[in-house]
PDB file of C-alpha atoms in Angstrom:
ATOM      1  CA  UNK A 267      19.397   3.421 -10.971  1.00 65.00           C
ATOM      2  CA  UNK A 268      18.514   0.795 -13.602  1.00 76.00           C
ATOM      3  CA  UNK A 269      15.117   0.803 -15.312  1.00 76.00           C
ATOM      4  CA  UNK A 270      14.338  -2.500 -13.568  1.00 83.00           C
ATOM      5  CA  UNK A 271      15.103  -1.009 -10.147  1.00 84.00           C
ATOM      6  CA  UNK A 272      13.102   2.106 -10.994  1.00 87.00           C
ATOM      7  CA  UNK A 273      10.123  -0.073 -11.984  1.00 90.00           C
ATOM      8  CA  UNK A 274      10.303  -2.051  -8.735  1.00 90.00           C
ATOM      9  CA  UNK A 275      10.313   1.138  -6.672  1.00 92.00           C
ATOM     10  CA  UNK A 276       7.592   2.750  -8.812  1.00 95.00           C
ATOM     11  CA  UNK A 277       5.217  -0.209  -8.416  1.00 96.00           C
ATOM     12  CA  UNK A 278       5.987  -0.437  -4.696  1.00 95.00           C
ATOM     13  CA  UNK A 279       5.167   3.237  -4.127  1.00 96.00           C
ATOM     14  CA  UNK A 280       2.149   3.111  -6.449  1.00 97.00           C
ATOM     15  CA  UNK A 281       0.822   0.239  -4.320  1.00 98.00           C
ATOM     16  CA  UNK A 282       1.118   2.373  -1.181  1.00 98.00           C
ATOM     17  CA  UNK A 283      -0.528   5.368  -2.882  1.00 98.00           C
ATOM     18  CA  UNK A 284      -3.466   3.460  -4.350  1.00 98.00           C
ATOM     19  CA  UNK A 285      -4.143   1.702  -1.050  1.00 98.00           C
ATOM     20  CA  UNK A 286      -4.007   5.036   0.786  1.00 98.00           C
ATOM     21  CA  UNK A 287      -6.546   6.429  -1.680  1.00 98.00           C
ATOM     22  CA  UNK A 288      -8.696   3.301  -1.332  1.00 98.00           C
ATOM     23  CA  UNK A 289      -8.843   3.945   2.408  1.00 97.00           C
ATOM     24  CA  UNK A 290      -9.863   7.564   1.930  1.00 96.00           C
ATOM     25  CA  UNK A 291      -6.500   9.064   2.899  1.00 97.00           C
ATOM     26  CA  UNK A 292      -5.372  12.182   1.034  1.00 96.00           C
ATOM     27  CA  UNK A 293      -2.195  11.396  -0.928  1.00 97.00           C
ATOM     28  CA  UNK A 294       0.005  14.465  -1.375  1.00 95.00           C
ATOM     29  CA  UNK A 295       3.204  13.094  -2.946  1.00 95.00           C
ATOM     30  CA  UNK A 296       4.536   9.902  -4.495  1.00 96.00           C
ATOM     31  CA  UNK A 297       8.205   9.596  -5.453  1.00 94.00           C
ATOM     32  CA  UNK A 298      10.677   7.006  -6.629  1.00 88.00           C
ATOM     33  CA  UNK A 299      13.818   9.078  -6.263  1.00 78.00           C
ATOM     34  CA  UNK A 300      16.660   7.572  -4.286  1.00 64.00           C
ATOM     35  CA  UNK A 301      17.814   9.657  -1.336  1.00 59.00           C
ATOM     36  CA  UNK A 302      19.708   9.071   1.892  1.00 57.00           C
ATOM     37  CA  UNK A 303      16.651   7.654   3.660  1.00 60.00           C
ATOM     38  CA  UNK A 304      15.041   5.461   1.019  1.00 62.00           C
ATOM     39  CA  UNK A 305      14.490   4.755  -2.644  1.00 79.00           C
ATOM     40  CA  UNK A 306      10.916   5.931  -2.746  1.00 90.00           C
ATOM     41  CA  UNK A 307       8.278   7.573  -0.636  1.00 91.00           C
ATOM     42  CA  UNK A 308       4.524   8.063  -0.472  1.00 95.00           C
ATOM     43  CA  UNK A 309       3.084  10.866   1.627  1.00 95.00           C
ATOM     44  CA  UNK A 310      -0.515  10.781   2.761  1.00 95.00           C
ATOM     45  CA  UNK A 311      -2.615  12.343   5.495  1.00 95.00           C
ATOM     46  CA  UNK A 312      -4.463  10.403   8.184  1.00 90.00           C
ATOM     47  CA  UNK A 313      -6.820  11.670  10.883  1.00 90.00           C
ATOM     48  CA  UNK A 314      -5.211  13.199  13.932  1.00 92.00           C
ATOM     49  CA  UNK A 315      -5.780  11.770  16.456  1.00 94.00           C
ATOM     50  CA  UNK A 316      -5.819   8.407  14.698  1.00 93.00           C
ATOM     51  CA  UNK A 317      -8.897   6.202  14.854  1.00 95.00           C
ATOM     52  CA  UNK A 318      -9.193   2.428  14.807  1.00 95.00           C
ATOM     53  CA  UNK A 319     -10.359   2.768  11.200  1.00 94.00           C
ATOM     54  CA  UNK A 320      -7.288   4.807  10.269  1.00 96.00           C
ATOM     55  CA  UNK A 321      -5.048   2.237  11.997  1.00 96.00           C
ATOM     56  CA  UNK A 322      -6.653  -0.534   9.915  1.00 96.00           C
ATOM     57  CA  UNK A 323      -6.160   1.530   6.784  1.00 97.00           C
ATOM     58  CA  UNK A 324      -2.608   2.463   7.764  1.00 97.00           C
ATOM     59  CA  UNK A 325      -1.673  -1.195   8.233  1.00 97.00           C
ATOM     60  CA  UNK A 326      -3.055  -1.975   4.766  1.00 98.00           C
ATOM     61  CA  UNK A 327      -1.191   0.970   3.238  1.00 98.00           C
ATOM     62  CA  UNK A 328       2.076  -0.251   4.771  1.00 97.00           C
ATOM     63  CA  UNK A 329       1.412  -3.775   3.482  1.00 97.00           C
ATOM     64  CA  UNK A 330       0.456  -2.578   0.001  1.00 98.00           C
ATOM     65  CA  UNK A 331       4.029  -1.854  -1.118  1.00 95.00           C
ATOM     66  CA  UNK A 332       5.060  -5.483  -0.692  1.00 95.00           C
ATOM     67  CA  UNK A 333       1.730  -6.629  -2.158  1.00 96.00           C
ATOM     68  CA  UNK A 334       2.313  -4.516  -5.274  1.00 96.00           C
ATOM     69  CA  UNK A 335       5.904  -5.828  -5.508  1.00 93.00           C
ATOM     70  CA  UNK A 336       4.632  -9.402  -5.516  1.00 94.00           C
ATOM     71  CA  UNK A 337       1.886  -8.707  -8.044  1.00 96.00           C
ATOM     72  CA  UNK A 338       4.249  -6.867 -10.375  1.00 95.00           C
ATOM     73  CA  UNK A 339       6.829  -9.676 -10.222  1.00 92.00           C
ATOM     74  CA  UNK A 340       4.087 -12.238 -10.857  1.00 93.00           C
ATOM     75  CA  UNK A 341       2.852 -10.342 -13.917  1.00 91.00           C
ATOM     76  CA  UNK A 342       6.429 -10.195 -15.250  1.00 90.00           C
ATOM     77  CA  UNK A 343       6.935 -13.895 -14.521  1.00 86.00           C
ATOM     78  CA  UNK A 344       9.971 -13.284 -12.328  1.00 84.00           C
ATOM     79  CA  UNK A 345      10.808 -14.214  -8.759  1.00 75.00           C
ATOM     80  CA  UNK A 346      10.053 -11.606  -6.123  1.00 65.00           C
ATOM     81  CA  UNK A 347      13.010 -10.513  -3.976  1.00 64.00           C
ATOM     82  CA  UNK A 348      11.600 -10.667  -0.439  1.00 58.00           C
ATOM     83  CA  UNK A 349      14.472  -9.134   1.499  1.00 50.00           C
ATOM     84  CA  UNK A 350      14.249  -5.585   0.187  1.00 53.00           C
ATOM     85  CA  UNK A 351      14.848  -2.634   2.506  1.00 52.00           C
ATOM     86  CA  UNK A 352      11.363  -1.356   1.713  1.00 62.00           C
ATOM     87  CA  UNK A 353       9.866  -4.546   3.102  1.00 72.00           C
ATOM     88  CA  UNK A 354      11.446  -4.069   6.522  1.00 82.00           C
ATOM     89  CA  UNK A 355      10.584  -0.359   6.644  1.00 87.00           C
ATOM     90  CA  UNK A 356       6.995  -1.117   5.692  1.00 93.00           C
ATOM     91  CA  UNK A 357       6.777  -3.826   8.329  1.00 94.00           C
ATOM     92  CA  UNK A 358       8.034  -1.327  10.922  1.00 94.00           C
ATOM     93  CA  UNK A 359       5.471   1.256   9.756  1.00 93.00           C
ATOM     94  CA  UNK A 360       2.691  -1.325   9.965  1.00 96.00           C
ATOM     95  CA  UNK A 361       3.738  -2.482  13.438  1.00 96.00           C
ATOM     96  CA  UNK A 362       2.558   0.769  15.049  1.00 95.00           C
ATOM     97  CA  UNK A 363      -0.911   0.312  13.546  1.00 96.00           C
ATOM     98  CA  UNK A 364      -1.002  -3.423  14.194  1.00 97.00           C
ATOM     99  CA  UNK A 365      -0.115  -2.899  17.839  1.00 97.00           C
ATOM    100  CA  UNK A 366      -2.933  -0.382  18.304  1.00 96.00           C
ATOM    101  CA  UNK A 367      -5.333  -2.883  16.713  1.00 95.00           C
ATOM    102  CA  UNK A 368      -4.092  -5.775  18.863  1.00 94.00           C
ATOM    103  CA  UNK A 369      -2.878  -7.462  15.669  1.00 95.00           C
ATOM    104  CA  UNK A 370       0.816  -7.741  16.501  1.00 95.00           C
ATOM    105  CA  UNK A 371       2.566 -10.182  14.177  1.00 94.00           C
ATOM    106  CA  UNK A 372      -0.234 -10.131  11.583  1.00 95.00           C
ATOM    107  CA  UNK A 373       1.659  -8.221   8.852  1.00 96.00           C
ATOM    108  CA  UNK A 374       1.598 -11.230   6.470  1.00 95.00           C
ATOM    109  CA  UNK A 375      -2.214 -11.334   6.716  1.00 95.00           C
ATOM    110  CA  UNK A 376      -2.441  -7.641   5.833  1.00 96.00           C
ATOM    111  CA  UNK A 377      -0.059  -8.210   2.894  1.00 96.00           C
ATOM    112  CA  UNK A 378      -2.317 -11.016   1.646  1.00 95.00           C
ATOM    113  CA  UNK A 379      -5.422  -8.827   1.916  1.00 96.00           C
ATOM    114  CA  UNK A 380      -3.642  -5.911   0.212  1.00 97.00           C
ATOM    115  CA  UNK A 381      -2.435  -8.250  -2.537  1.00 96.00           C
ATOM    116  CA  UNK A 382      -5.965  -9.498  -3.155  1.00 96.00           C
ATOM    117  CA  UNK A 383      -7.423  -5.975  -3.266  1.00 97.00           C
ATOM    118  CA  UNK A 384      -4.694  -4.467  -5.459  1.00 98.00           C
ATOM    119  CA  UNK A 385      -4.836  -7.496  -7.762  1.00 97.00           C
ATOM    120  CA  UNK A 386      -8.420  -6.785  -8.738  1.00 97.00           C
ATOM    121  CA  UNK A 387      -8.315  -5.622 -12.361  1.00 96.00           C
ATOM    122  CA  UNK A 388     -10.276  -2.451 -11.736  1.00 97.00           C
ATOM    123  CA  UNK A 389      -7.829  -1.531  -8.948  1.00 98.00           C
ATOM    124  CA  UNK A 390      -4.570  -2.759 -10.510  1.00 98.00           C
ATOM    125  CA  UNK A 391      -5.045  -0.379 -13.458  1.00 98.00           C
ATOM    126  CA  UNK A 392      -4.517   2.535 -11.041  1.00 98.00           C
ATOM    127  CA  UNK A 393      -1.319   0.965  -9.679  1.00 98.00           C
ATOM    128  CA  UNK A 394      -0.050   0.549 -13.239  1.00 98.00           C
ATOM    129  CA  UNK A 395      -0.971   4.121 -14.147  1.00 97.00           C
ATOM    130  CA  UNK A 396       0.833   5.615 -11.163  1.00 97.00           C
ATOM    131  CA  UNK A 397       3.861   3.337 -11.598  1.00 97.00           C
ATOM    132  CA  UNK A 398       4.219   4.249 -15.276  1.00 96.00           C
ATOM    133  CA  UNK A 399       3.983   7.960 -14.438  1.00 95.00           C
ATOM    134  CA  UNK A 400       6.563   7.555 -11.675  1.00 95.00           C
ATOM    135  CA  UNK A 401       8.989   5.797 -14.008  1.00 94.00           C
ATOM    136  CA  UNK A 402       8.765   8.788 -16.356  1.00 93.00           C
ATOM    137  CA  UNK A 403       8.619  11.664 -13.878  1.00 93.00           C
ATOM    138  CA  UNK A 404      10.173  10.197 -10.673  1.00 90.00           C
ATOM    139  CA  UNK A 405       7.747  12.234  -8.561  1.00 93.00           C
ATOM    140  CA  UNK A 406       4.064  13.104  -8.543  1.00 94.00           C
ATOM    141  CA  UNK A 407       3.150  15.943  -6.232  1.00 89.00           C
ATOM    142  CA  UNK A 408       0.273  17.514  -8.118  1.00 82.00           C
ATOM    143  CA  UNK A 409      -2.351  17.632  -5.397  1.00 82.00           C
ATOM    144  CA  UNK A 410      -5.159  18.242  -7.903  1.00 90.00           C
ATOM    145  CA  UNK A 411      -4.079  15.263 -10.017  1.00 93.00           C
ATOM    146  CA  UNK A 412      -3.730  12.989  -6.992  1.00 94.00           C
ATOM    147  CA  UNK A 413      -7.053  14.190  -5.576  1.00 94.00           C
ATOM    148  CA  UNK A 414      -8.844  13.621  -8.897  1.00 95.00           C
ATOM    149  CA  UNK A 415      -7.283  10.171  -9.184  1.00 96.00           C
ATOM    150  CA  UNK A 416      -8.301   9.280  -5.625  1.00 96.00           C
ATOM    151  CA  UNK A 417     -11.921  10.016  -6.524  1.00 96.00           C
ATOM    152  CA  UNK A 418     -11.734   7.219  -9.108  1.00 97.00           C
ATOM    153  CA  UNK A 419      -9.939   4.572  -7.009  1.00 98.00           C
ATOM    154  CA  UNK A 420     -12.389   2.012  -5.557  1.00 97.00           C
ATOM    155  CA  UNK A 421     -12.668   2.131  -1.775  1.00 97.00           C
ATOM    156  CA  UNK A 422     -11.804  -0.728   0.546  1.00 96.00           C
ATOM    157  CA  UNK A 423     -15.113  -2.145   1.726  1.00 93.00           C
ATOM    158  CA  UNK A 424     -15.721  -2.545   5.488  1.00 91.00           C
ATOM    159  CA  UNK A 425     -16.193  -6.282   4.905  1.00 92.00           C
ATOM    160  CA  UNK A 426     -12.445  -6.508   4.197  1.00 91.00           C
ATOM    161  CA  UNK A 427     -11.757  -5.623   7.817  1.00 90.00           C
ATOM    162  CA  UNK A 428     -14.373  -8.124   9.000  1.00 91.00           C
ATOM    163  CA  UNK A 429     -12.524 -10.831   7.044  1.00 91.00           C
ATOM    164  CA  UNK A 430      -9.242  -9.779   8.671  1.00 92.00           C
ATOM    165  CA  UNK A 431     -10.817  -9.969  12.138  1.00 91.00           C
ATOM    166  CA  UNK A 432     -12.287 -13.414  11.386  1.00 92.00           C
ATOM    167  CA  UNK A 433      -8.946 -14.725  10.086  1.00 91.00           C
ATOM    168  CA  UNK A 434      -7.139 -13.483  13.190  1.00 91.00           C
ATOM    169  CA  UNK A 435      -9.808 -14.942  15.488  1.00 89.00           C
ATOM    170  CA  UNK A 436      -9.525 -18.282  13.708  1.00 89.00           C
ATOM    171  CA  UNK A 437      -5.728 -18.287  13.885  1.00 85.00           C
ATOM    172  CA  UNK A 438      -5.968 -17.601  17.616  1.00 81.00           C
ATOM    173  CA  UNK A 439      -8.468 -20.440  18.063  1.00 77.00           C
ATOM    174  CA  UNK A 440     -11.321 -18.143  19.081  1.00 73.00           C
ATOM    175  CA  UNK A 441     -13.560 -19.568  16.319  1.00 69.00           C
ATOM    176  CA  UNK A 442     -13.633 -23.017  14.760  1.00 57.00           C
TER     177      UNK A 442
END
């Protein structure tokens, strides 16, 4: 795998991991090692049974990979390649959460919200840190390290979800 491809995967997975942490999910492993199923993977724990809050967070986590891809490409001054396999897998992962929320078809809105949140300087530094570590190590599974890092990542504020609800209501013509 080229260094460029490794960087793309590392930033994508770092975006998922940071967003999972920002939603209070416990991240247990982040990897950018190609295997038969994918080129990277982020493992995190959500409540079981899932709640509406965890569905909202899960949709943002799924959207965060693409959001991080776009932000990373923008910072490099290169065009983002939209048709990656990760994009379609993430959209499928988000669809379960979006359906439970009654937000079918709203993946682009969640990507936009994730992009805004991850693009905040005090949040993006964590994406960069994880991505750089992944490019060097290919996998981070140190639960203590990931737990300590998650304690430093800013949390997604509840107002973010209110904005999402308002944007969906407006797009559906429920508010003017």
